[in-house]
mmCIF file of C-alpha atoms in Angstrom:
data_model
loop_
_atom_site.group_PDB
_atom_site.id
_atom_site.type_symbol
_atom_site.label_atom_id
_atom_site.label_comp_id
_atom_site.label_asym_id
_atom_site.label_seq_id
_atom_site.Cartn_x
_atom_site.Cartn_y
_atom_site.Cartn_z
ATOM 1 C CA UNK A 354 -9.790 16.327 -12.272
ATOM 2 C CA UNK A 355 -10.282 14.603 -8.925
ATOM 3 C CA UNK A 356 -7.502 12.750 -7.088
ATOM 4 C CA UNK A 357 -9.172 10.315 -4.705
ATOM 5 C CA UNK A 358 -6.968 9.347 -1.760
ATOM 6 C CA UNK A 359 -9.817 8.644 0.644
ATOM 7 C CA UNK A 360 -9.169 5.993 3.276
ATOM 8 C CA UNK A 361 -11.153 4.488 6.100
ATOM 9 C CA UNK A 362 -10.271 5.489 9.688
ATOM 10 C CA UNK A 363 -11.080 1.898 10.702
ATOM 11 C CA UNK A 364 -9.814 -1.335 9.126
ATOM 12 C CA UNK A 365 -12.561 -3.456 10.687
ATOM 13 C CA UNK A 366 -14.283 -5.401 7.891
ATOM 14 C CA UNK A 367 -17.771 -3.877 7.972
ATOM 15 C CA UNK A 368 -16.535 -0.381 8.815
ATOM 16 C CA UNK A 369 -14.094 -0.205 5.937
ATOM 17 C CA UNK A 370 -16.649 -1.545 3.455
ATOM 18 C CA UNK A 371 -19.213 0.982 4.647
ATOM 19 C CA UNK A 372 -16.674 3.790 4.323
ATOM 20 C CA UNK A 373 -15.790 3.067 0.711
ATOM 21 C CA UNK A 374 -19.414 2.387 -0.273
ATOM 22 C CA UNK A 375 -20.510 5.694 1.235
ATOM 23 C CA UNK A 376 -17.597 7.572 -0.315
ATOM 24 C CA UNK A 377 -18.321 6.167 -3.779
ATOM 25 C CA UNK A 378 -22.068 6.818 -3.414
ATOM 26 C CA UNK A 379 -21.490 10.519 -2.749
ATOM 27 C CA UNK A 380 -18.345 11.309 -4.707
ATOM 28 C CA UNK A 381 -18.805 9.582 -8.053
ATOM 29 C CA UNK A 382 -22.319 10.877 -8.933
ATOM 30 C CA UNK A 383 -21.205 14.385 -7.990
ATOM 31 C CA UNK A 384 -18.230 14.077 -10.330
ATOM 32 C CA UNK A 385 -20.435 12.844 -13.163
ATOM 33 C CA UNK A 386 -22.836 15.743 -12.664
ATOM 34 C CA UNK A 387 -19.964 18.231 -12.607
ATOM 35 C CA UNK A 388 -18.406 16.853 -15.774
ATOM 36 C CA UNK A 389 -15.143 15.753 -14.181
ATOM 37 C CA UNK A 390 -12.817 14.503 -16.910
ATOM 38 C CA UNK A 391 -10.359 12.453 -14.879
ATOM 39 C CA UNK A 392 -10.880 10.555 -11.627
ATOM 40 C CA UNK A 393 -7.549 9.281 -10.250
ATOM 41 C CA UNK A 394 -7.865 6.820 -7.381
ATOM 42 C CA UNK A 395 -5.257 5.168 -5.209
ATOM 43 C CA UNK A 396 -5.737 1.433 -4.741
ATOM 44 C CA UNK A 397 -3.579 -1.582 -3.847
ATOM 45 C CA UNK A 398 -1.562 -3.986 -5.969
ATOM 46 C CA UNK A 399 -3.072 -7.449 -5.635
ATOM 47 C CA UNK A 400 -6.270 -6.377 -3.866
ATOM 48 C CA UNK A 401 -8.288 -8.537 -6.247
ATOM 49 C CA UNK A 402 -6.126 -11.534 -5.274
ATOM 50 C CA UNK A 403 -6.734 -11.060 -1.537
ATOM 51 C CA UNK A 404 -10.513 -10.734 -1.227
ATOM 52 C CA UNK A 405 -10.433 -12.965 1.855
ATOM 53 C CA UNK A 406 -9.209 -9.827 3.662
ATOM 54 C CA UNK A 407 -11.922 -7.313 4.494
ATOM 55 C CA UNK A 408 -9.907 -4.229 3.562
ATOM 56 C CA UNK A 409 -9.009 -5.687 0.183
ATOM 57 C CA UNK A 410 -12.641 -6.586 -0.518
ATOM 58 C CA UNK A 411 -13.571 -2.986 0.140
ATOM 59 C CA UNK A 412 -10.866 -1.696 -2.236
ATOM 60 C CA UNK A 413 -12.086 -4.044 -4.971
ATOM 61 C CA UNK A 414 -15.620 -2.728 -4.459
ATOM 62 C CA UNK A 415 -14.298 0.826 -4.742
ATOM 63 C CA UNK A 416 -12.518 0.000 -7.995
ATOM 64 C CA UNK A 417 -15.682 -1.534 -9.469
ATOM 65 C CA UNK A 418 -17.715 1.523 -8.472
ATOM 66 C CA UNK A 419 -15.219 3.792 -10.209
ATOM 67 C CA UNK A 420 -15.270 1.652 -13.341
ATOM 68 C CA UNK A 421 -19.075 1.806 -13.480
ATOM 69 C CA UNK A 422 -19.470 5.507 -12.719
ATOM 70 C CA UNK A 423 -19.127 6.833 -16.261
ATOM 71 C CA UNK A 424 -16.324 9.250 -15.325
ATOM 72 C CA UNK A 425 -12.989 8.867 -17.172
ATOM 73 C CA UNK A 426 -10.599 7.326 -14.680
ATOM 74 C CA UNK A 427 -7.203 5.899 -13.808
ATOM 75 C CA UNK A 428 -6.801 3.524 -10.881
ATOM 76 C CA UNK A 429 -3.279 3.645 -9.452
ATOM 77 C CA UNK A 430 -2.547 0.381 -7.675
ATOM 78 C CA UNK A 431 0.408 0.844 -5.346
ATOM 79 C CA UNK A 432 2.394 -1.720 -3.420
ATOM 80 C CA UNK A 433 2.819 -1.418 0.342
ATOM 81 C CA UNK A 434 4.514 1.683 1.748
ATOM 82 C CA UNK A 435 7.857 1.610 3.546
ATOM 83 C CA UNK A 436 6.146 3.703 6.219
ATOM 84 C CA UNK A 437 3.849 0.767 7.100
ATOM 85 C CA UNK A 438 6.606 -1.692 8.022
ATOM 86 C CA UNK A 439 7.005 -0.286 11.524
ATOM 87 C CA UNK A 440 3.290 -0.495 12.213
ATOM 88 C CA UNK A 441 3.188 -4.100 11.020
ATOM 89 C CA UNK A 442 6.088 -4.919 13.347
ATOM 90 C CA UNK A 443 4.425 -3.164 16.283
ATOM 91 C CA UNK A 444 1.149 -5.015 15.717
ATOM 92 C CA UNK A 445 3.035 -8.330 15.655
ATOM 93 C CA UNK A 446 4.996 -7.689 18.856
ATOM 94 C CA UNK A 447 4.698 -9.834 21.975
ATOM 95 C CA UNK A 448 7.218 -8.699 24.557
ATOM 96 C CA UNK A 449 10.568 -8.573 22.772
ATOM 97 C CA UNK A 450 9.465 -10.849 19.931
ATOM 98 C CA UNK A 451 8.022 -9.746 16.592
ATOM 99 C CA UNK A 452 6.292 -12.578 14.727
ATOM 100 C CA UNK A 453 5.907 -11.930 11.013
ATOM 101 C CA UNK A 454 5.592 -13.994 7.888
ATOM 102 C CA UNK A 455 8.082 -13.986 5.047
ATOM 103 C CA UNK A 456 5.450 -12.858 2.543
ATOM 104 C CA UNK A 457 7.036 -11.307 -0.544
ATOM 105 C CA UNK A 458 6.359 -7.655 -1.311
ATOM 106 C CA UNK A 459 7.793 -4.844 -3.419
ATOM 107 C CA UNK A 460 7.261 -1.785 -1.224
ATOM 108 C CA UNK A 461 7.828 1.866 -2.017
ATOM 109 C CA UNK A 462 8.212 5.230 -0.314
ATOM 110 C CA UNK A 463 5.112 7.370 0.208
ATOM 111 C CA UNK A 464 6.922 10.296 -1.419
ATOM 112 C CA UNK A 465 7.483 8.231 -4.562
ATOM 113 C CA UNK A 466 3.849 7.196 -4.946
ATOM 114 C CA UNK A 467 2.737 10.792 -4.340
ATOM 115 C CA UNK A 468 4.966 11.972 -7.188
ATOM 116 C CA UNK A 469 3.770 9.156 -9.442
ATOM 117 C CA UNK A 470 0.120 10.012 -8.799
ATOM 118 C CA UNK A 471 0.788 13.668 -9.581
ATOM 119 C CA UNK A 472 2.308 12.726 -12.939
ATOM 120 C CA UNK A 473 -0.437 10.253 -13.797
ATOM 121 C CA UNK A 474 -3.144 12.775 -12.915
ATOM 122 C CA UNK A 475 -1.835 15.105 -15.621
ATOM 123 C CA UNK A 476 -1.945 12.384 -18.269
ATOM 124 C CA UNK A 477 -4.970 11.250 -20.240
ATOM 125 C CA UNK A 478 -7.315 8.886 -18.364
ATOM 126 C CA UNK A 479 -6.453 5.234 -18.938
ATOM 127 C CA UNK A 480 -9.918 3.914 -18.112
ATOM 128 C CA UNK A 481 -8.003 1.118 -16.472
ATOM 129 C CA UNK A 482 -5.320 0.659 -13.870
ATOM 130 C CA UNK A 483 -1.566 1.075 -13.551
ATOM 131 C CA UNK A 484 0.602 -0.712 -11.006
ATOM 132 C CA UNK A 485 3.302 1.267 -9.192
ATOM 133 C CA UNK A 486 5.959 -0.521 -7.157
ATOM 134 C CA UNK A 487 9.334 -0.112 -5.517
ATOM 135 C CA UNK A 488 12.593 -1.264 -7.115
ATOM 136 C CA UNK A 489 13.153 -4.360 -4.940
ATOM 137 C CA UNK A 490 11.252 -7.486 -3.989
ATOM 138 C CA UNK A 491 11.784 -8.156 -0.275
ATOM 139 C CA UNK A 492 10.286 -10.409 2.370
ATOM 140 C CA UNK A 493 8.330 -8.759 5.165
ATOM 141 C CA UNK A 494 10.333 -10.342 7.986
ATOM 142 C CA UNK A 495 13.628 -9.153 6.489
ATOM 143 C CA UNK A 496 12.310 -5.618 6.074
ATOM 144 C CA UNK A 497 11.269 -5.559 9.721
ATOM 145 C CA UNK A 498 14.687 -6.835 10.850
ATOM 146 C CA UNK A 499 16.447 -4.118 8.879
ATOM 147 C CA UNK A 500 14.125 -1.466 10.280
ATOM 148 C CA UNK A 501 14.588 -2.537 13.903
ATOM 149 C CA UNK A 502 18.361 -2.777 13.511
ATOM 150 C CA UNK A 503 18.547 0.742 12.077
ATOM 151 C CA UNK A 504 16.547 2.043 15.032
ATOM 152 C CA UNK A 505 18.661 0.123 17.564
ATOM 153 C CA UNK A 506 15.458 -1.604 18.629
ATOM 154 C CA UNK A 507 16.221 -4.763 20.655
ATOM 155 C CA UNK A 508 13.158 -6.682 19.513
ATOM 156 C CA UNK A 509 13.839 -9.885 17.593
ATOM 157 C CA UNK A 510 11.910 -10.891 14.488
ATOM 158 C CA UNK A 511 10.773 -14.502 14.339
ATOM 159 C CA UNK A 512 9.604 -15.770 10.962
ATOM 160 C CA UNK A 513 6.288 -17.608 10.920
ATOM 161 C CA UNK A 514 5.090 -18.305 7.344
ATOM 162 C CA UNK A 515 1.658 -19.320 8.634
ATOM 163 C CA UNK A 516 0.831 -15.727 9.608
ATOM 164 C CA UNK A 517 0.294 -14.505 6.050
ATOM 165 C CA UNK A 518 -0.400 -10.791 5.773
ATOM 166 C CA UNK A 519 -2.764 -8.356 7.431
ATOM 167 C CA UNK A 520 -4.314 -11.070 9.542
ATOM 168 C CA UNK A 521 -5.002 -13.591 6.789
ATOM 169 C CA UNK A 522 -3.457 -15.936 4.275
ATOM 170 C CA UNK A 523 -2.650 -14.501 0.849
ATOM 171 C CA UNK A 524 -1.646 -16.220 -2.398
ATOM 172 C CA UNK A 525 2.014 -16.388 -3.314
ATOM 173 C CA UNK A 526 3.133 -13.151 -5.000
ATOM 174 C CA UNK A 527 -0.198 -11.452 -4.196
ATOM 175 C CA UNK A 528 1.624 -8.352 -2.946
ATOM 176 C CA UNK A 529 3.930 -7.919 -5.928
ATOM 177 C CA UNK A 530 2.909 -6.489 -9.306
ATOM 178 C CA UNK A 531 2.804 -8.061 -12.694
ATOM 179 C CA UNK A 532 5.617 -7.298 -15.118
ATOM 180 C CA UNK A 533 3.996 -4.127 -16.472
ATOM 181 C CA UNK A 534 4.467 -2.055 -13.294
ATOM 182 C CA UNK A 535 5.872 1.455 -13.146
ATOM 183 C CA UNK A 536 8.910 1.133 -10.870
ATOM 184 C CA UNK A 537 9.983 4.020 -8.650
ATOM 185 C CA UNK A 538 13.603 4.314 -7.580
ATOM 186 C CA UNK A 539 13.952 4.708 -3.804
ATOM 187 C CA UNK A 540 15.325 1.592 -2.110
ATOM 188 C CA UNK A 541 14.291 0.639 1.413
ATOM 189 C CA UNK A 542 17.840 0.961 2.769
ATOM 190 C CA UNK A 543 18.183 4.486 1.356
ATOM 191 C CA UNK A 544 14.762 5.537 2.676
ATOM 192 C CA UNK A 545 15.651 4.103 6.078
ATOM 193 C CA UNK A 546 18.978 5.927 6.203
ATOM 194 C CA UNK A 547 17.318 9.212 5.282
ATOM 195 C CA UNK A 548 14.574 8.664 7.861
ATOM 196 C CA UNK A 549 17.070 7.967 10.629
ATOM 197 C CA UNK A 550 19.121 11.019 9.647
ATOM 198 C CA UNK A 551 16.015 13.166 10.009
ATOM 199 C CA UNK A 552 15.388 11.740 13.477
ATOM 200 C CA UNK A 553 18.947 12.623 14.538
ATOM 201 C CA UNK A 554 18.621 16.163 13.166
ATOM 202 C CA UNK A 555 15.450 16.752 15.177
ATOM 203 C CA UNK A 556 17.110 15.827 18.481
#
C-alpha cells in the first residue's frame, strides 16, 4: 500500500504541473514494479470542474496518471480544509480590509480527512474516487468573518462575488461534492473553538 499525499511547494501554474508530472513519472512505475496493491491519493473535490486554475489542472493530470498506471487505486477527493481559511484571508488582505468572494464550499478539518484516508487505505481499492466533505455548506466570506472574530482580529471582510476562488472564476457549486460524499463530523465553529483554546493554553 502507498498513501500519496505529495504536494507542490509552489502553486505557480507551470511549477505545480511539473511537480505532479515528475512525481507521477517516478512513483507510479516504481509501485507497479514492486507489486503495490493499493495506491491511495489525496485530491480535491471539484478539481475537474475548475481546470481554468493551474493547480486544479495539475491535480486532474495526477488523477489521470494514477488511473492509467495499472496499480489498484483509490482517489480521495477532499473539500477545502478549515486550516486554509486563514491563509485565504491573509492573501486577500489590503490594509484592514479582506476582500473575498461568497463562493460556496463544504470544508473539513485536516484531522478528519487524515482519519478518513487511514480508514480508506485499509479497504479494498475502489479503482475510482470517493468524495470526503465536512458537515456544513458555508460561504467563504462568512467563514473568514467567523475566523477573524474568534481571533479578535480587527480586519473587516468585504464580499466581492467577482473574485471567485484561488485567483479565478469557478462554476457554481464547484467546491462542494455530489450527493454521494462521505461526510465527516467536525463543524467549523467547533474546530475554531478548539483551535483558540489551544492557543490560550500555549500562552
